[in-house]
mmCIF file of C-alpha atoms in Angstrom:
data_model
loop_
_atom_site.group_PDB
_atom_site.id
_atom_site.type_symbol
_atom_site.label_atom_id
_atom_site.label_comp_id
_atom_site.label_asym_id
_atom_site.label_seq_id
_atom_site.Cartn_x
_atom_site.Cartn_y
_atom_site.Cartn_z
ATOM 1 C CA UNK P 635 1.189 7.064 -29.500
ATOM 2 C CA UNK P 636 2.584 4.867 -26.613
ATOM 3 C CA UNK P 637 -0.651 2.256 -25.683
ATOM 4 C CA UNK P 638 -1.284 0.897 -22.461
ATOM 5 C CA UNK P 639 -4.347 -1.413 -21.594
ATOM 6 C CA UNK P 640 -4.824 -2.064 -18.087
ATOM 7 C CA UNK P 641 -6.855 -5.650 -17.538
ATOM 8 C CA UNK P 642 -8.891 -5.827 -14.573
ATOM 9 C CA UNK P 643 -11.432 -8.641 -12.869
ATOM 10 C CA UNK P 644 -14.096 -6.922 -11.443
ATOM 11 C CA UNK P 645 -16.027 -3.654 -12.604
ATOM 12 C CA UNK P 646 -16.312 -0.255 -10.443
ATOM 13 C CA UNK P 647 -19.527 0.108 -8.488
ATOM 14 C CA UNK P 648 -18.926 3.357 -6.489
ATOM 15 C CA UNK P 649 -19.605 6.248 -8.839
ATOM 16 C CA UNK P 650 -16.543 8.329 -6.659
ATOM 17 C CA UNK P 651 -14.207 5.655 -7.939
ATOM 18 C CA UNK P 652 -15.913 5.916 -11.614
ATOM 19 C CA UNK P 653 -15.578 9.534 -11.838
ATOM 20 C CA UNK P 654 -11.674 9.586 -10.325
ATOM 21 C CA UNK P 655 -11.005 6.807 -13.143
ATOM 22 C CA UNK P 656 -12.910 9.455 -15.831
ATOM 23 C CA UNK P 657 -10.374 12.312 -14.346
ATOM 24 C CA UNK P 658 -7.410 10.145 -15.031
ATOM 25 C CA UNK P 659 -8.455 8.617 -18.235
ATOM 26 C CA UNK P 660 -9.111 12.485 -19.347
ATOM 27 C CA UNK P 661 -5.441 13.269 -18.269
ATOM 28 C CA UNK P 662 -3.792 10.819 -19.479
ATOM 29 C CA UNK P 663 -5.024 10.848 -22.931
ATOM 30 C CA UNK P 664 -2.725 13.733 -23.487
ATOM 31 C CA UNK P 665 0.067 10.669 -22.990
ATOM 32 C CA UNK P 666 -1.136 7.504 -24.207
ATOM 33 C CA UNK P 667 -3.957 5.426 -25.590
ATOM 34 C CA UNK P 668 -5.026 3.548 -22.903
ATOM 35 C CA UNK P 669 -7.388 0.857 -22.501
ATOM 36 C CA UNK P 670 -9.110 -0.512 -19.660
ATOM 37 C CA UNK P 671 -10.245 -3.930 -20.066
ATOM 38 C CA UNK P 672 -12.555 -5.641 -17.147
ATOM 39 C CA UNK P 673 -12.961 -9.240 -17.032
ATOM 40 C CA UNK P 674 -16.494 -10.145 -15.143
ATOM 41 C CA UNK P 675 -15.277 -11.619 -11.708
ATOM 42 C CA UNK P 676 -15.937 -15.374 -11.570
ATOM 43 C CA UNK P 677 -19.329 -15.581 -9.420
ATOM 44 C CA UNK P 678 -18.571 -17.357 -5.985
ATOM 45 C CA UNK P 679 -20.886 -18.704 -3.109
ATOM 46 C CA UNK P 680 -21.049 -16.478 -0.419
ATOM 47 C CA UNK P 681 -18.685 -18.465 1.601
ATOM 48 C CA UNK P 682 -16.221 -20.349 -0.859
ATOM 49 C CA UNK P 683 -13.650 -22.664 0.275
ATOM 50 C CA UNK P 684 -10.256 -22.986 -1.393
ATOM 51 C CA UNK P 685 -11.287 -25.559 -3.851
ATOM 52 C CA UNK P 686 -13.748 -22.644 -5.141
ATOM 53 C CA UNK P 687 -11.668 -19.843 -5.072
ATOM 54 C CA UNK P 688 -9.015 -21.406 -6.890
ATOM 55 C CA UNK P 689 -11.394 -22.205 -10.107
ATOM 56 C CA UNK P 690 -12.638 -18.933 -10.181
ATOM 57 C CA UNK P 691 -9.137 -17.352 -10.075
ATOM 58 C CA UNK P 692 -8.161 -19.635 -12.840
ATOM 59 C CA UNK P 693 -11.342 -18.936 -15.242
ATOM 60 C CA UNK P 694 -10.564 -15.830 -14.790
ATOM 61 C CA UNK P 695 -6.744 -16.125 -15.550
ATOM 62 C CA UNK P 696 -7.690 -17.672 -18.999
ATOM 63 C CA UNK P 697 -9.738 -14.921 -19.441
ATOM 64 C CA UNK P 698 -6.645 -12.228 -18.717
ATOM 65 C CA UNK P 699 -4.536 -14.583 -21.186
ATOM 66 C CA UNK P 700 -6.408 -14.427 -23.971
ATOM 67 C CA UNK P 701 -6.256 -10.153 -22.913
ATOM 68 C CA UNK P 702 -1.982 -10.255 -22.481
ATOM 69 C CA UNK P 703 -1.388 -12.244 -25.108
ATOM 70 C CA UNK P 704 2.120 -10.959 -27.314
ATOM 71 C CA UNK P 705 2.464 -7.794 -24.992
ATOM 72 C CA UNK P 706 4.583 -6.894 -22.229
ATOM 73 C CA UNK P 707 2.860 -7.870 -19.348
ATOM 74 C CA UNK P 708 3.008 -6.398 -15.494
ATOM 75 C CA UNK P 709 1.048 -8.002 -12.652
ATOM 76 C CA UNK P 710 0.453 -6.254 -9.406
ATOM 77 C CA UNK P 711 0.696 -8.388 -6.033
ATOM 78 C CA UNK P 712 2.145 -7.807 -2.356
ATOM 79 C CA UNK P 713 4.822 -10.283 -3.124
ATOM 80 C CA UNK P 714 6.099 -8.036 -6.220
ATOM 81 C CA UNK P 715 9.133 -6.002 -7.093
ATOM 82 C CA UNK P 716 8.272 -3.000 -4.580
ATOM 83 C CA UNK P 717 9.066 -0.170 -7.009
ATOM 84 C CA UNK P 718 9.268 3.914 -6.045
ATOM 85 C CA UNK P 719 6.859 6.357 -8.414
ATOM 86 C CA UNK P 720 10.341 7.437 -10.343
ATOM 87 C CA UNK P 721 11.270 3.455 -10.797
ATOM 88 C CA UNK P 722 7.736 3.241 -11.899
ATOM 89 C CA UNK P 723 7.723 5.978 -14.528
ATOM 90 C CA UNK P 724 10.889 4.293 -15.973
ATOM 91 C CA UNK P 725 9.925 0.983 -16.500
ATOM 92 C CA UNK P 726 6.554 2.710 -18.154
ATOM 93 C CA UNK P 727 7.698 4.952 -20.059
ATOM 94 C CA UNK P 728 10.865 2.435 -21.448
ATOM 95 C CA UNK P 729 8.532 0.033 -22.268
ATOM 96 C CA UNK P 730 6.185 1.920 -24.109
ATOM 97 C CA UNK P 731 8.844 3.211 -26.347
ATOM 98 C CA UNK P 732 9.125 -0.744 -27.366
ATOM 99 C CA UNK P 733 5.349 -1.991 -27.878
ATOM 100 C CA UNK P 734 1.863 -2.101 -26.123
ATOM 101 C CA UNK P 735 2.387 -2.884 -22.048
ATOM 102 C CA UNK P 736 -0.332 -4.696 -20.174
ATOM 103 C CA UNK P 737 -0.867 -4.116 -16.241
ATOM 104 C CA UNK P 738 -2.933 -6.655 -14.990
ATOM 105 C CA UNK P 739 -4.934 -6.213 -11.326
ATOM 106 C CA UNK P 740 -6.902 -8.819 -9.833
ATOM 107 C CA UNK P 741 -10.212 -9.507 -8.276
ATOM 108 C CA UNK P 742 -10.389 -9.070 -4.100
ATOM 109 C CA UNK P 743 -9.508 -13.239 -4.048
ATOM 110 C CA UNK P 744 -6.227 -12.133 -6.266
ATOM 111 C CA UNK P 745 -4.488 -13.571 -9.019
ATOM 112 C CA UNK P 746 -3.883 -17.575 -9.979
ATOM 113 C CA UNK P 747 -0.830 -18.422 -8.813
ATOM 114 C CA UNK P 748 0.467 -19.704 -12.265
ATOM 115 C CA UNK P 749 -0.313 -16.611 -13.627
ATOM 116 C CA UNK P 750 1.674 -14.298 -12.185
ATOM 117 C CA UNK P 751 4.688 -16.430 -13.126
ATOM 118 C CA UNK P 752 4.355 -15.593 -16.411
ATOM 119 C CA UNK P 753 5.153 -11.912 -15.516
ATOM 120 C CA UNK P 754 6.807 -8.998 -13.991
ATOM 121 C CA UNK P 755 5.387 -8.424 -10.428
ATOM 122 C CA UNK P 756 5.089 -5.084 -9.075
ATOM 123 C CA UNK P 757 4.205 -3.865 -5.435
ATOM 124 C CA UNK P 758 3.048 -0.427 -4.422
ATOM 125 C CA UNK P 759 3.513 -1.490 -1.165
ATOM 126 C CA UNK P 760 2.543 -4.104 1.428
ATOM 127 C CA UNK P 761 -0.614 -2.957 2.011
ATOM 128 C CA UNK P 762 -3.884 -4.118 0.870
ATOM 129 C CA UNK P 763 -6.389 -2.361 -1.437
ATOM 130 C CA UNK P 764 -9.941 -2.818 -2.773
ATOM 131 C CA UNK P 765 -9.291 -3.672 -6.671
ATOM 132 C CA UNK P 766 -11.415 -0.547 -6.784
ATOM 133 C CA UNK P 767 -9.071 2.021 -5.302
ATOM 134 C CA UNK P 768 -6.045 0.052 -6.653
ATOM 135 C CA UNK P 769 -7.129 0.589 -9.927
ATOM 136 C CA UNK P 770 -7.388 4.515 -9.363
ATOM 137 C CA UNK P 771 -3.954 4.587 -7.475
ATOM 138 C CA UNK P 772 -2.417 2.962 -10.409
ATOM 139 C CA UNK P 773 -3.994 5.410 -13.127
ATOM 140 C CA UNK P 774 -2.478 8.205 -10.663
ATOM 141 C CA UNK P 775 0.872 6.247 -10.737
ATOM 142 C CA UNK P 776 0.407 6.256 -15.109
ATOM 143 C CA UNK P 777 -0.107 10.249 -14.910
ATOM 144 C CA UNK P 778 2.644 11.135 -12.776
ATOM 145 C CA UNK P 779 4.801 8.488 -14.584
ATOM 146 C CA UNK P 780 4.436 10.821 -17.505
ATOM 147 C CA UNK P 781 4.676 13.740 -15.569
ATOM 148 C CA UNK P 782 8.266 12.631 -13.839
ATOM 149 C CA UNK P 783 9.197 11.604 -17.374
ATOM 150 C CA UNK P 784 7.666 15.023 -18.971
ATOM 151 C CA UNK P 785 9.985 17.117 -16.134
ATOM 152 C CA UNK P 786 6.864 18.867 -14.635
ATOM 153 C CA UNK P 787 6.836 19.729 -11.508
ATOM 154 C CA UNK P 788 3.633 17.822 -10.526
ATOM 155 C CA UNK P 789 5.559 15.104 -9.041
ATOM 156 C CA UNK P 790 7.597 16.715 -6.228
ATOM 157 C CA UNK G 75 -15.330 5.398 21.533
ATOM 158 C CA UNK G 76 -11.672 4.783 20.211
ATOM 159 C CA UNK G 77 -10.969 8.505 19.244
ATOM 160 C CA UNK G 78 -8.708 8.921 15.993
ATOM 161 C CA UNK G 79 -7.873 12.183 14.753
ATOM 162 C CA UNK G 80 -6.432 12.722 11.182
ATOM 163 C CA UNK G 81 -4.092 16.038 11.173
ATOM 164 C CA UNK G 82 -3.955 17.075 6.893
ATOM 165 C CA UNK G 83 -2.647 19.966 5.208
ATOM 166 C CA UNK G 84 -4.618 21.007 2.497
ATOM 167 C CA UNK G 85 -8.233 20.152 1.449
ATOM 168 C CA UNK G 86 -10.058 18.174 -0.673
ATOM 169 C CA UNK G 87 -10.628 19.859 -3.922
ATOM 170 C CA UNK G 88 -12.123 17.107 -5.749
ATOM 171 C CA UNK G 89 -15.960 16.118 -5.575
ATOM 172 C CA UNK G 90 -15.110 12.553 -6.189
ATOM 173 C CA UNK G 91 -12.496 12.162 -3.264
ATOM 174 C CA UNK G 92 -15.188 14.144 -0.742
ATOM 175 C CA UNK G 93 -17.507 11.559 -2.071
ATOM 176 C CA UNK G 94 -14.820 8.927 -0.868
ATOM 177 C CA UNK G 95 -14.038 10.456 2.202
ATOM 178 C CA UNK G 96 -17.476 10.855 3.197
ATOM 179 C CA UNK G 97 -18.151 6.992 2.596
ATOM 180 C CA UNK G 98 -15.547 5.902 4.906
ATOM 181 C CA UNK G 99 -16.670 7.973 7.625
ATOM 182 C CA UNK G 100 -19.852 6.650 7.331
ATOM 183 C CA UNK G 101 -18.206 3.520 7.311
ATOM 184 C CA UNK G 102 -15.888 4.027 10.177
ATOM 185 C CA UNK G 103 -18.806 5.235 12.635
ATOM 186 C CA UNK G 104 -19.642 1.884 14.136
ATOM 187 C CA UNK G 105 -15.705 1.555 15.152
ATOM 188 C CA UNK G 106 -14.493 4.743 16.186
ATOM 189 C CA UNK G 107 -15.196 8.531 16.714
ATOM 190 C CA UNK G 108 -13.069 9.880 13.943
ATOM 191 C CA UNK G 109 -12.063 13.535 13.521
ATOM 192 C CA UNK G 110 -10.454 15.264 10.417
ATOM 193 C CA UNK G 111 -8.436 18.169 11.078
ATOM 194 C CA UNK G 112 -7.704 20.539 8.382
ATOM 195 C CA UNK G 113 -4.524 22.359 8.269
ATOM 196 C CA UNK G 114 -4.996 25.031 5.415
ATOM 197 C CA UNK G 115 -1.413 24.544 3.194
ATOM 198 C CA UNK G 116 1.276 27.686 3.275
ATOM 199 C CA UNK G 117 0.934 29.727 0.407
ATOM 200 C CA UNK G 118 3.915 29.501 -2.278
ATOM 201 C CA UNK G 119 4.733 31.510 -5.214
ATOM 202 C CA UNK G 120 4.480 29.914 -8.426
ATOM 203 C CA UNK G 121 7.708 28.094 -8.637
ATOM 204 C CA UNK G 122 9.154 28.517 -4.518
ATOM 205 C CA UNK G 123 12.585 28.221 -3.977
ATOM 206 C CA UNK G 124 13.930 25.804 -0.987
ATOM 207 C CA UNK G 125 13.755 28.335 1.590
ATOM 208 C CA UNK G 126 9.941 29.199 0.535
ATOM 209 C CA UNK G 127 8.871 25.920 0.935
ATOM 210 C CA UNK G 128 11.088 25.229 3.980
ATOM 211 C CA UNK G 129 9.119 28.407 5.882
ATOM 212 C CA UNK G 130 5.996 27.026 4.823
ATOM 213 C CA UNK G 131 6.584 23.957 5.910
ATOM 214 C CA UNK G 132 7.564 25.038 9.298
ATOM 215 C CA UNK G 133 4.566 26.964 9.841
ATOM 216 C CA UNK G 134 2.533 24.483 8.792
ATOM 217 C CA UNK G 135 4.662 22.373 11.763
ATOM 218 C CA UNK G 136 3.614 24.497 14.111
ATOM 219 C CA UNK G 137 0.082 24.405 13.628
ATOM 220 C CA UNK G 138 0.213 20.620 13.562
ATOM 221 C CA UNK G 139 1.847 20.358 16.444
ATOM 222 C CA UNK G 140 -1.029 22.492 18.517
ATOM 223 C CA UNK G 141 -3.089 19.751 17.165
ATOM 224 C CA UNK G 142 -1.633 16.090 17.975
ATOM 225 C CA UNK G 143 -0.277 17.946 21.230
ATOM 226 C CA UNK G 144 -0.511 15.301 24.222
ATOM 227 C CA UNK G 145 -1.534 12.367 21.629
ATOM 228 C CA UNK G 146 0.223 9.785 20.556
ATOM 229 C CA UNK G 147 0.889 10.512 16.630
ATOM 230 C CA UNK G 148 1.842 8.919 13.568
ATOM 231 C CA UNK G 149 2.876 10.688 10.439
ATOM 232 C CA UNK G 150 3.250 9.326 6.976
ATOM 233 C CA UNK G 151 6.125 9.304 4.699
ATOM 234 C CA UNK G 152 8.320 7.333 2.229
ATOM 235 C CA UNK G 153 11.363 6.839 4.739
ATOM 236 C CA UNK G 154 8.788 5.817 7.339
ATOM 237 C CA UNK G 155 8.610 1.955 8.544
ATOM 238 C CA UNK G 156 6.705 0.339 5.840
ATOM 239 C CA UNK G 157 3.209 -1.706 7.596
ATOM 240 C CA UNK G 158 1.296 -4.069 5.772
ATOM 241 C CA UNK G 159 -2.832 -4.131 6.411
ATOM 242 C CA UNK G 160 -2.403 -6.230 8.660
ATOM 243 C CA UNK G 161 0.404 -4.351 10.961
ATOM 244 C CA UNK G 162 -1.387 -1.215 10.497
ATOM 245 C CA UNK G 163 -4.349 -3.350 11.966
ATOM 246 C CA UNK G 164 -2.644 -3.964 14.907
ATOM 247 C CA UNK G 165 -1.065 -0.844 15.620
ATOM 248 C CA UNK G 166 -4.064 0.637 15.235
ATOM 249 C CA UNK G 167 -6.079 -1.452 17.554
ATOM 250 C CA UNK G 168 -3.707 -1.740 20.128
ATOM 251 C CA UNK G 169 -2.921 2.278 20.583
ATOM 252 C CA UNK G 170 -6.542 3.036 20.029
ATOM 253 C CA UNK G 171 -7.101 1.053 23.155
ATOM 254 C CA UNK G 172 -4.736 3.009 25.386
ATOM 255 C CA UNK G 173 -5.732 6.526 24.085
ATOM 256 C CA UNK G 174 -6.843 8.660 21.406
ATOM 257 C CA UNK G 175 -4.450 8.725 18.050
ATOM 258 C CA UNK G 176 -3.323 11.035 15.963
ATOM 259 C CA UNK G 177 -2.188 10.668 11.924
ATOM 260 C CA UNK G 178 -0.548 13.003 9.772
ATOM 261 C CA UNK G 179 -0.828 13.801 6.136
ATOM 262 C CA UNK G 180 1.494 16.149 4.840
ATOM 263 C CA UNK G 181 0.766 18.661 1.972
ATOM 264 C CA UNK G 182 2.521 18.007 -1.711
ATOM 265 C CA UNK G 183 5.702 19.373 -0.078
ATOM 266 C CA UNK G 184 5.581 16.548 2.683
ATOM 267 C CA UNK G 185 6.330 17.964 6.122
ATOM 268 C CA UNK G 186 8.813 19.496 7.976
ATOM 269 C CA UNK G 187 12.072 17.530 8.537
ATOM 270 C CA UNK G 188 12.289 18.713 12.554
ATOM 271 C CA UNK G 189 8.320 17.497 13.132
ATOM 272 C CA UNK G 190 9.060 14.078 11.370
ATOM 273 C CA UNK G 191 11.574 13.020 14.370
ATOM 274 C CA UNK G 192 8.690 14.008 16.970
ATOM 275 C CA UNK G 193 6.202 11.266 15.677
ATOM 276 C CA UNK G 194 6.265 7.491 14.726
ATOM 277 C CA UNK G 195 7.031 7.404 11.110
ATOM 278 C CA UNK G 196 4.935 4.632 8.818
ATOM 279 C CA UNK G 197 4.568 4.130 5.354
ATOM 280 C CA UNK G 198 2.138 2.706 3.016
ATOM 281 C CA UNK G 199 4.307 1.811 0.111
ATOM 282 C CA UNK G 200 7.696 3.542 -1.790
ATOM 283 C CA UNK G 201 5.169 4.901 -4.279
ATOM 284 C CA UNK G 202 4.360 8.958 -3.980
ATOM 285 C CA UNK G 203 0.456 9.820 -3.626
ATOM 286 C CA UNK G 204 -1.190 13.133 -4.051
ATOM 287 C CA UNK G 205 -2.196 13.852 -0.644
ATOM 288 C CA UNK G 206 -5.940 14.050 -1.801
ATOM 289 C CA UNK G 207 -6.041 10.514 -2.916
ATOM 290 C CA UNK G 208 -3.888 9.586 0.427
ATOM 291 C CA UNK G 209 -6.571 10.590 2.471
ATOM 292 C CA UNK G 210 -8.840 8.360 0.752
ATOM 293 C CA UNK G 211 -6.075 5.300 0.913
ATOM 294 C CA UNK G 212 -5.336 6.117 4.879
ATOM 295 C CA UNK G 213 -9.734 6.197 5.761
ATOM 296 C CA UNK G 214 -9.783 2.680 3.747
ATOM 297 C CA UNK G 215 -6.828 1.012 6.030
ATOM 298 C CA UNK G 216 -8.347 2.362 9.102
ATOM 299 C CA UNK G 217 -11.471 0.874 7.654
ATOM 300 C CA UNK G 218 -10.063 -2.617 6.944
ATOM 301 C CA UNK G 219 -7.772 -2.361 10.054
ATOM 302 C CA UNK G 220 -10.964 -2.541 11.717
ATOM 303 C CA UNK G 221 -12.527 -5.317 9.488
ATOM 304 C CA UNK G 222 -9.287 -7.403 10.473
ATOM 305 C CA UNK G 223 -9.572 -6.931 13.986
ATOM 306 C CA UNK G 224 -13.049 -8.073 13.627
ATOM 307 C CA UNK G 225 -12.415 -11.286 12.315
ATOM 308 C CA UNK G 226 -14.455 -9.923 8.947
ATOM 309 C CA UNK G 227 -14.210 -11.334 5.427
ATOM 310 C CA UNK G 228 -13.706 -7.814 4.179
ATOM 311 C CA UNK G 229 -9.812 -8.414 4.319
ATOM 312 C CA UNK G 230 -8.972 -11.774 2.412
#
């Protein structure tokens, strides 16, 4: 069965945004074995300055490493390869056929900057979204991945 | 008050996106007086040809149109001008100040090719969203559009 894991810094608090994960999770198992790893967010003062942030964001990136390591990995930042939901479902369901993929979504600071180089950037778009909500828009983007791939007629 | 309306087709089914919903209206009370406007969706056969969903789309038109009549009205869609947080933050602040506004959501058909040229066309990303979980994503970047405008540390 194809695997996925999807690393994330930061844990759900809202239990709307725990229950829309549980929906997709329960979908998707039809599809893959995915995993959803969170790495604890690096704890910050309540008003860091660079110097700060950047530590924490590079803790952390150890942290996703140790996670990626030896899989195909996909980062998701405003800078990255802006990609449609059939472009998407390509690149997913390609590179499942050849290993375990890795999407990786930061904390609300981001990712470390020498992170991401070390792999593929995807955009949804320009906008900005709460690692919360991101994380259930890309489950949504995993099911109808497999849907577009599957020919149903969920994705219109 | 700035007065936003949000014109949708179709409801929430969901109890986790209500949930959602609900928390960014809370949210959004201490910025603006924010109205949703439910447009029930056409009813299709089971698998609608072109012309089915064409007619229902139409219809659908027309009842948005009674709606945003007189306001000035932005609808969303994957050919629209892709914003960023930040330019939806503006464009949101700025027209908010000179009237009320009016967004619209489309059902999982989209909407009507004719009503598309009559409003200012945006988008959020290349990526396709079910319109439930759209909803959610458009309440959170009025939310944050707000958050920027106020100089808040909610948008990083």
């Amino acid at each position: 069965m194809r695997k996925i894991t999807i690393v994330c810094v930061g844990s759900l608090k809202e239990d709307f945004w725990k229950k829309a994960v549980l929906e997709y999770q329960k979908r998707l198992s039809k599809f893959c074995d995915l995993e959803i790893c969170e790495i604890a967010e690096a704890k910050l003062s309540s008003s860091p300055n660079q110097k700060e942030i950047e530590q924490a964001l590079e803790n952390e990136a150890q942290k996703i490493l140790e996670k990626t390591k030896g899989k195909k990995t996909f980062c998701f930042c405003i800078e990255g390869k802006p990609v449609s939901s059939q472009e998407f479902s390509k690149l997913l369901t390609e590179n499942t056929n050849q290993g375990e993929i890795c999407f990786v979504v930061g904390s609300s600071f981001g990712l470390f900057e020498n992170l991401k180089s070390k792999f593929e950037k995807l955009s949804f778009g320009k906008i900005t979204l709460p690692h919360q909500l991101f994380r259930v828009v890309l489950m949504e983007q995993i099911y109808r991945g497999f849907m577009i791939f599957s020919g149903s007629t969920y994705h219109k």
